[in-house]
mmCIF file of C-alpha atoms in Angstrom:
data_model
loop_
_atom_site.group_PDB
_atom_site.id
_atom_site.type_symbol
_atom_site.label_atom_id
_atom_site.label_comp_id
_atom_site.label_asym_id
_atom_site.label_seq_id
_atom_site.Cartn_x
_atom_site.Cartn_y
_atom_site.Cartn_z
ATOM 1 C CA MET A 1384 39.341 -9.965 31.584
ATOM 2 C CA ASN A 1385 37.207 -13.107 30.209
ATOM 3 C CA CYS A 1386 34.400 -12.077 32.056
ATOM 4 C CA PHE A 1387 34.332 -8.106 30.790
ATOM 5 C CA ILE A 1388 34.216 -9.948 27.346
ATOM 6 C CA VAL A 1389 31.603 -12.163 28.319
ATOM 7 C CA THR A 1390 29.508 -9.556 29.422
ATOM 8 C CA ILE A 1391 29.895 -6.596 26.573
ATOM 9 C CA CYS A 1392 28.870 -9.789 24.131
ATOM 10 C CA SER A 1393 26.048 -10.799 26.668
ATOM 11 C CA LEU A 1394 24.979 -6.885 26.471
ATOM 12 C CA ILE A 1395 25.570 -6.757 22.589
ATOM 13 C CA PHE A 1396 23.576 -10.192 21.758
ATOM 14 C CA SER A 1397 20.620 -9.556 24.144
ATOM 15 C CA LEU A 1398 19.377 -5.967 23.158
ATOM 16 C CA PRO A 1399 16.160 -5.785 21.213
ATOM 17 C CA VAL A 1400 16.672 -5.933 17.169
ATOM 18 C CA VAL A 1401 15.389 -2.739 16.364
ATOM 19 C CA SER A 1402 12.670 -2.338 13.408
ATOM 20 C CA GLN A 1403 14.090 -1.100 9.801
ATOM 21 C CA HIS A 1404 12.946 1.903 7.909
ATOM 22 C CA TYR A 1405 12.243 1.221 4.089
ATOM 23 C CA THR A 1406 11.173 3.645 1.710
ATOM 24 C CA PRO A 1407 8.374 2.286 -1.573
ATOM 25 C CA VAL A 1408 10.122 3.045 -4.501
ATOM 26 C CA ASP A 1409 8.182 2.829 -8.390
ATOM 27 C CA LYS A 1410 10.653 0.350 -9.759
ATOM 28 C CA GLY A 1411 9.665 -3.042 -9.243
ATOM 29 C CA SER A 1412 6.608 -1.909 -7.311
ATOM 30 C CA LYS A 1413 3.248 -1.647 -9.222
ATOM 31 C CA VAL A 1414 -0.741 -0.753 -7.688
ATOM 32 C CA HIS A 1415 -2.761 -1.692 -9.931
ATOM 33 C CA PHE A 1416 -6.812 -1.700 -10.295
ATOM 34 C CA THR A 1417 -9.863 -4.457 -12.345
ATOM 35 C CA ILE A 1418 -13.242 -2.833 -12.682
ATOM 36 C CA ARG A 1419 -15.728 -4.502 -14.746
ATOM 37 C CA ASN A 1420 -17.689 -1.569 -17.377
ATOM 38 C CA PHE A 1421 -19.421 -2.676 -20.169
ATOM 39 C CA GLY A 1422 -19.190 -6.070 -18.972
ATOM 40 C CA ILE A 1423 -15.812 -6.580 -19.429
ATOM 41 C CA SER A 1424 -12.887 -6.346 -17.046
ATOM 42 C CA THR A 1425 -10.923 -2.883 -17.400
ATOM 43 C CA GLY A 1426 -8.118 -1.577 -15.196
ATOM 44 C CA GLY A 1427 -5.006 0.735 -14.645
ATOM 45 C CA ASP A 1428 -2.373 1.436 -12.192
ATOM 46 C CA PHE A 1429 -0.804 4.274 -10.404
ATOM 47 C CA SER A 1430 2.382 5.485 -9.689
ATOM 48 C CA ASN A 1431 4.830 7.816 -7.874
ATOM 49 C CA LEU A 1432 4.892 6.043 -4.773
ATOM 50 C CA LYS A 1433 5.735 8.088 -1.399
ATOM 51 C CA GLY A 1434 6.047 7.358 2.148
ATOM 52 C CA GLN A 1435 7.875 5.087 4.675
ATOM 53 C CA ILE A 1436 7.212 1.870 6.056
ATOM 54 C CA THR A 1437 9.077 0.532 9.754
ATOM 55 C CA PHE A 1438 8.814 -3.406 9.230
ATOM 56 C CA ASP A 1439 9.962 -6.388 11.821
ATOM 57 C CA PRO A 1440 8.164 -9.162 11.206
ATOM 58 C CA GLN A 1441 9.473 -10.248 14.376
ATOM 59 C CA ASN A 1442 7.657 -7.328 16.277
ATOM 60 C CA THR A 1443 4.466 -6.368 14.216
ATOM 61 C CA ALA A 1444 3.508 -4.347 17.144
ATOM 62 C CA VAL A 1445 6.576 -1.733 15.853
ATOM 63 C CA SER A 1446 5.422 -2.396 11.946
ATOM 64 C CA PHE A 1447 3.929 0.842 10.356
ATOM 65 C CA PHE A 1448 2.518 1.646 6.867
ATOM 66 C CA ASN A 1449 2.514 5.097 5.594
ATOM 67 C CA VAL A 1450 2.282 4.979 1.795
ATOM 68 C CA THR A 1451 0.661 7.407 -0.912
ATOM 69 C CA VAL A 1452 0.338 7.508 -4.646
ATOM 70 C CA ASP A 1453 -0.111 10.005 -7.372
ATOM 71 C CA VAL A 1454 -3.511 10.333 -8.790
ATOM 72 C CA ASN A 1455 -2.392 12.183 -11.370
ATOM 73 C CA THR A 1456 -0.475 9.406 -12.885
ATOM 74 C CA ILE A 1457 -3.308 6.985 -13.299
ATOM 75 C CA ASP A 1458 -2.802 5.457 -16.689
ATOM 76 C CA THR A 1459 -5.446 3.120 -18.070
ATOM 77 C CA ASP A 1460 -3.935 3.008 -21.352
ATOM 78 C CA SER A 1461 -6.497 5.281 -22.634
ATOM 79 C CA GLU A 1462 -5.171 8.935 -22.470
ATOM 80 C CA ASN A 1463 -8.704 10.357 -22.789
ATOM 81 C CA ARG A 1464 -10.416 7.853 -20.210
ATOM 82 C CA ASP A 1465 -6.911 8.739 -18.196
ATOM 83 C CA GLU A 1466 -8.354 12.538 -17.408
ATOM 84 C CA HIS A 1467 -11.710 11.591 -17.309
ATOM 85 C CA LEU A 1468 -10.931 9.691 -14.579
ATOM 86 C CA LYS A 1469 -8.871 12.658 -13.228
ATOM 87 C CA SER A 1470 -11.560 14.785 -13.537
ATOM 88 C CA ASP A 1471 -14.210 16.063 -10.828
ATOM 89 C CA ASN A 1472 -16.827 13.570 -11.636
ATOM 90 C CA TYR A 1473 -14.284 10.457 -10.701
ATOM 91 C CA PHE A 1474 -11.315 11.554 -8.818
ATOM 92 C CA ASP A 1475 -11.315 15.134 -8.677
ATOM 93 C CA VAL A 1476 -6.956 14.633 -8.465
ATOM 94 C CA GLU A 1477 -7.230 18.724 -8.096
ATOM 95 C CA LYS A 1478 -8.849 18.509 -4.708
ATOM 96 C CA TYR A 1479 -7.310 15.063 -3.827
ATOM 97 C CA PRO A 1480 -4.385 14.156 -6.026
ATOM 98 C CA VAL A 1481 -3.403 11.543 -3.654
ATOM 99 C CA ILE A 1482 -4.573 8.218 -2.710
ATOM 100 C CA SER A 1483 -2.967 7.484 1.109
ATOM 101 C CA LEU A 1484 -3.017 4.162 3.111
ATOM 102 C CA LYS A 1485 -2.038 4.291 6.480
ATOM 103 C CA SER A 1486 -1.658 1.412 8.878
ATOM 104 C CA THR A 1487 -3.671 0.860 12.581
ATOM 105 C CA LYS A 1488 -2.473 -2.172 13.293
ATOM 106 C CA ILE A 1489 -0.074 -5.127 11.515
ATOM 107 C CA ASP A 1490 0.092 -8.991 12.786
ATOM 108 C CA ALA A 1491 1.373 -11.706 12.381
ATOM 109 C CA THR A 1492 -0.648 -14.869 10.837
ATOM 110 C CA ASP A 1493 -0.295 -18.033 11.472
ATOM 111 C CA LYS A 1494 1.452 -18.388 8.261
ATOM 112 C CA ALA A 1495 5.190 -18.437 7.664
ATOM 113 C CA GLY A 1496 5.635 -14.579 5.780
ATOM 114 C CA VAL A 1497 1.913 -13.493 5.779
ATOM 115 C CA PHE A 1498 0.246 -10.663 8.093
ATOM 116 C CA GLN A 1499 -2.467 -8.806 8.408
ATOM 117 C CA LEU A 1500 -2.953 -5.045 7.461
ATOM 118 C CA THR A 1501 -5.414 -3.339 9.245
ATOM 119 C CA GLY A 1502 -5.647 0.755 8.163
ATOM 120 C CA LEU A 1503 -6.813 3.842 6.648
ATOM 121 C CA LEU A 1504 -7.434 4.119 3.137
ATOM 122 C CA THR A 1505 -8.139 7.646 2.108
ATOM 123 C CA ILE A 1506 -9.241 8.185 -1.684
ATOM 124 C CA HIS A 1507 -11.420 11.024 -2.911
ATOM 125 C CA GLY A 1508 -10.765 13.016 0.439
ATOM 126 C CA VAL A 1509 -12.875 10.119 2.235
ATOM 127 C CA THR A 1510 -11.404 7.780 4.942
ATOM 128 C CA LYS A 1511 -12.995 4.339 5.499
ATOM 129 C CA GLN A 1512 -11.430 1.342 7.748
ATOM 130 C CA ILE A 1513 -9.701 -1.580 5.690
ATOM 131 C CA SER A 1514 -8.594 -4.896 6.634
ATOM 132 C CA PHE A 1515 -6.565 -6.999 4.181
ATOM 133 C CA PRO A 1516 -3.530 -9.571 4.494
ATOM 134 C CA PHE A 1517 -0.358 -9.004 2.666
ATOM 135 C CA THR A 1518 3.062 -10.703 2.369
ATOM 136 C CA ALA A 1519 6.482 -9.431 3.229
ATOM 137 C CA THR A 1520 9.207 -11.181 0.639
ATOM 138 C CA GLN A 1521 12.932 -10.196 2.335
ATOM 139 C CA GLN A 1522 15.016 -9.684 -1.340
ATOM 140 C CA GLU A 1523 18.498 -8.218 0.030
ATOM 141 C CA ASN A 1524 18.230 -5.670 2.256
ATOM 142 C CA ASP A 1525 14.888 -4.602 0.887
ATOM 143 C CA TYR A 1526 11.436 -6.098 0.998
ATOM 144 C CA LEU A 1527 8.909 -6.814 -1.428
ATOM 145 C CA PHE A 1528 5.240 -6.297 -0.191
ATOM 146 C CA ALA A 1529 2.201 -7.590 -1.832
ATOM 147 C CA GLY A 1530 -2.165 -8.215 -1.091
ATOM 148 C CA ASN A 1531 -5.596 -8.122 -2.578
ATOM 149 C CA PHE A 1532 -8.669 -5.907 -1.730
ATOM 150 C CA GLU A 1533 -11.813 -5.163 -2.890
ATOM 151 C CA LEU A 1534 -13.877 -2.272 -2.415
ATOM 152 C CA ASN A 1535 -16.546 -0.491 -3.483
ATOM 153 C CA ARG A 1536 -15.228 2.233 -5.187
ATOM 154 C CA LEU A 1537 -18.867 4.594 -4.255
ATOM 155 C CA ASP A 1538 -18.427 4.185 -0.517
ATOM 156 C CA TYR A 1539 -15.618 6.878 -1.844
ATOM 157 C CA SER A 1540 -17.319 9.213 -3.640
ATOM 158 C CA VAL A 1541 -15.651 7.845 -6.825
ATOM 159 C CA GLY A 1542 -18.219 8.217 -9.934
ATOM 160 C CA GLU A 1543 -22.150 7.145 -9.315
ATOM 161 C CA SER A 1544 -24.140 4.275 -9.278
ATOM 162 C CA SER A 1545 -23.832 2.813 -12.459
ATOM 163 C CA ALA A 1546 -26.152 -0.505 -14.571
ATOM 164 C CA ILE A 1547 -22.903 -0.756 -16.888
ATOM 165 C CA MET A 1548 -19.958 0.009 -14.411
ATOM 166 C CA SER A 1549 -19.448 -2.411 -10.821
ATOM 167 C CA ASN A 1550 -18.900 -0.243 -7.541
ATOM 168 C CA THR A 1551 -16.595 -3.529 -7.033
ATOM 169 C CA VAL A 1552 -13.034 -2.258 -7.389
ATOM 170 C CA ASN A 1553 -10.149 -5.193 -7.176
ATOM 171 C CA VAL A 1554 -7.071 -3.732 -6.001
ATOM 172 C CA SER A 1555 -3.628 -5.662 -5.985
ATOM 173 C CA LEU A 1556 -0.328 -4.201 -4.734
ATOM 174 C CA SER A 1557 2.989 -4.575 -5.184
ATOM 175 C CA VAL A 1558 5.263 -2.300 -3.397
ATOM 176 C CA LEU A 1559 9.119 -2.757 -3.130
ATOM 177 C CA ALA A 1560 10.344 -0.863 -0.575
ATOM 178 C CA LYS A 1561 13.762 -0.210 0.066
ATOM 179 C CA ARG A 1562 15.768 -0.040 2.787
ATOM 180 C CA ASP A 1563 16.521 3.753 4.122
#
């Protein structure tokens, strides 16, 4: 009988840990961007996060991010500027209502809690590969994922070249993901 219990216990404890599934939520999250316009740094936020995240810090090969934000939620603290950015001159929300990020690879780094995401970012119907480091901080059963990256807005056909507006956009992500 003891041999049977030992065998069962060893089987249970030798099973691989399965990755957990998470859903990004707006409360506790922030998708922020900054850009220089007229020599002044200005920015805004997007919300209405949706998607699926599978994350296992011990087995990044099974980890996966597929997340979107609603471009209609852009908030720059100026209703006129928001409407202008939603127009076909910039984001064209009628045709392209979401910005999406889908990982193709997640790698652990040599720093604890820091990972490297490589994936496909789609803005304004244009998809480009990006790669950036992010942190994963466990908060009870949930995770807070945070990272920063730069992009060239012209690579995504957002607006036109301008002497007064920078082409470089800095993006800061802080995404709270609740365990399913």
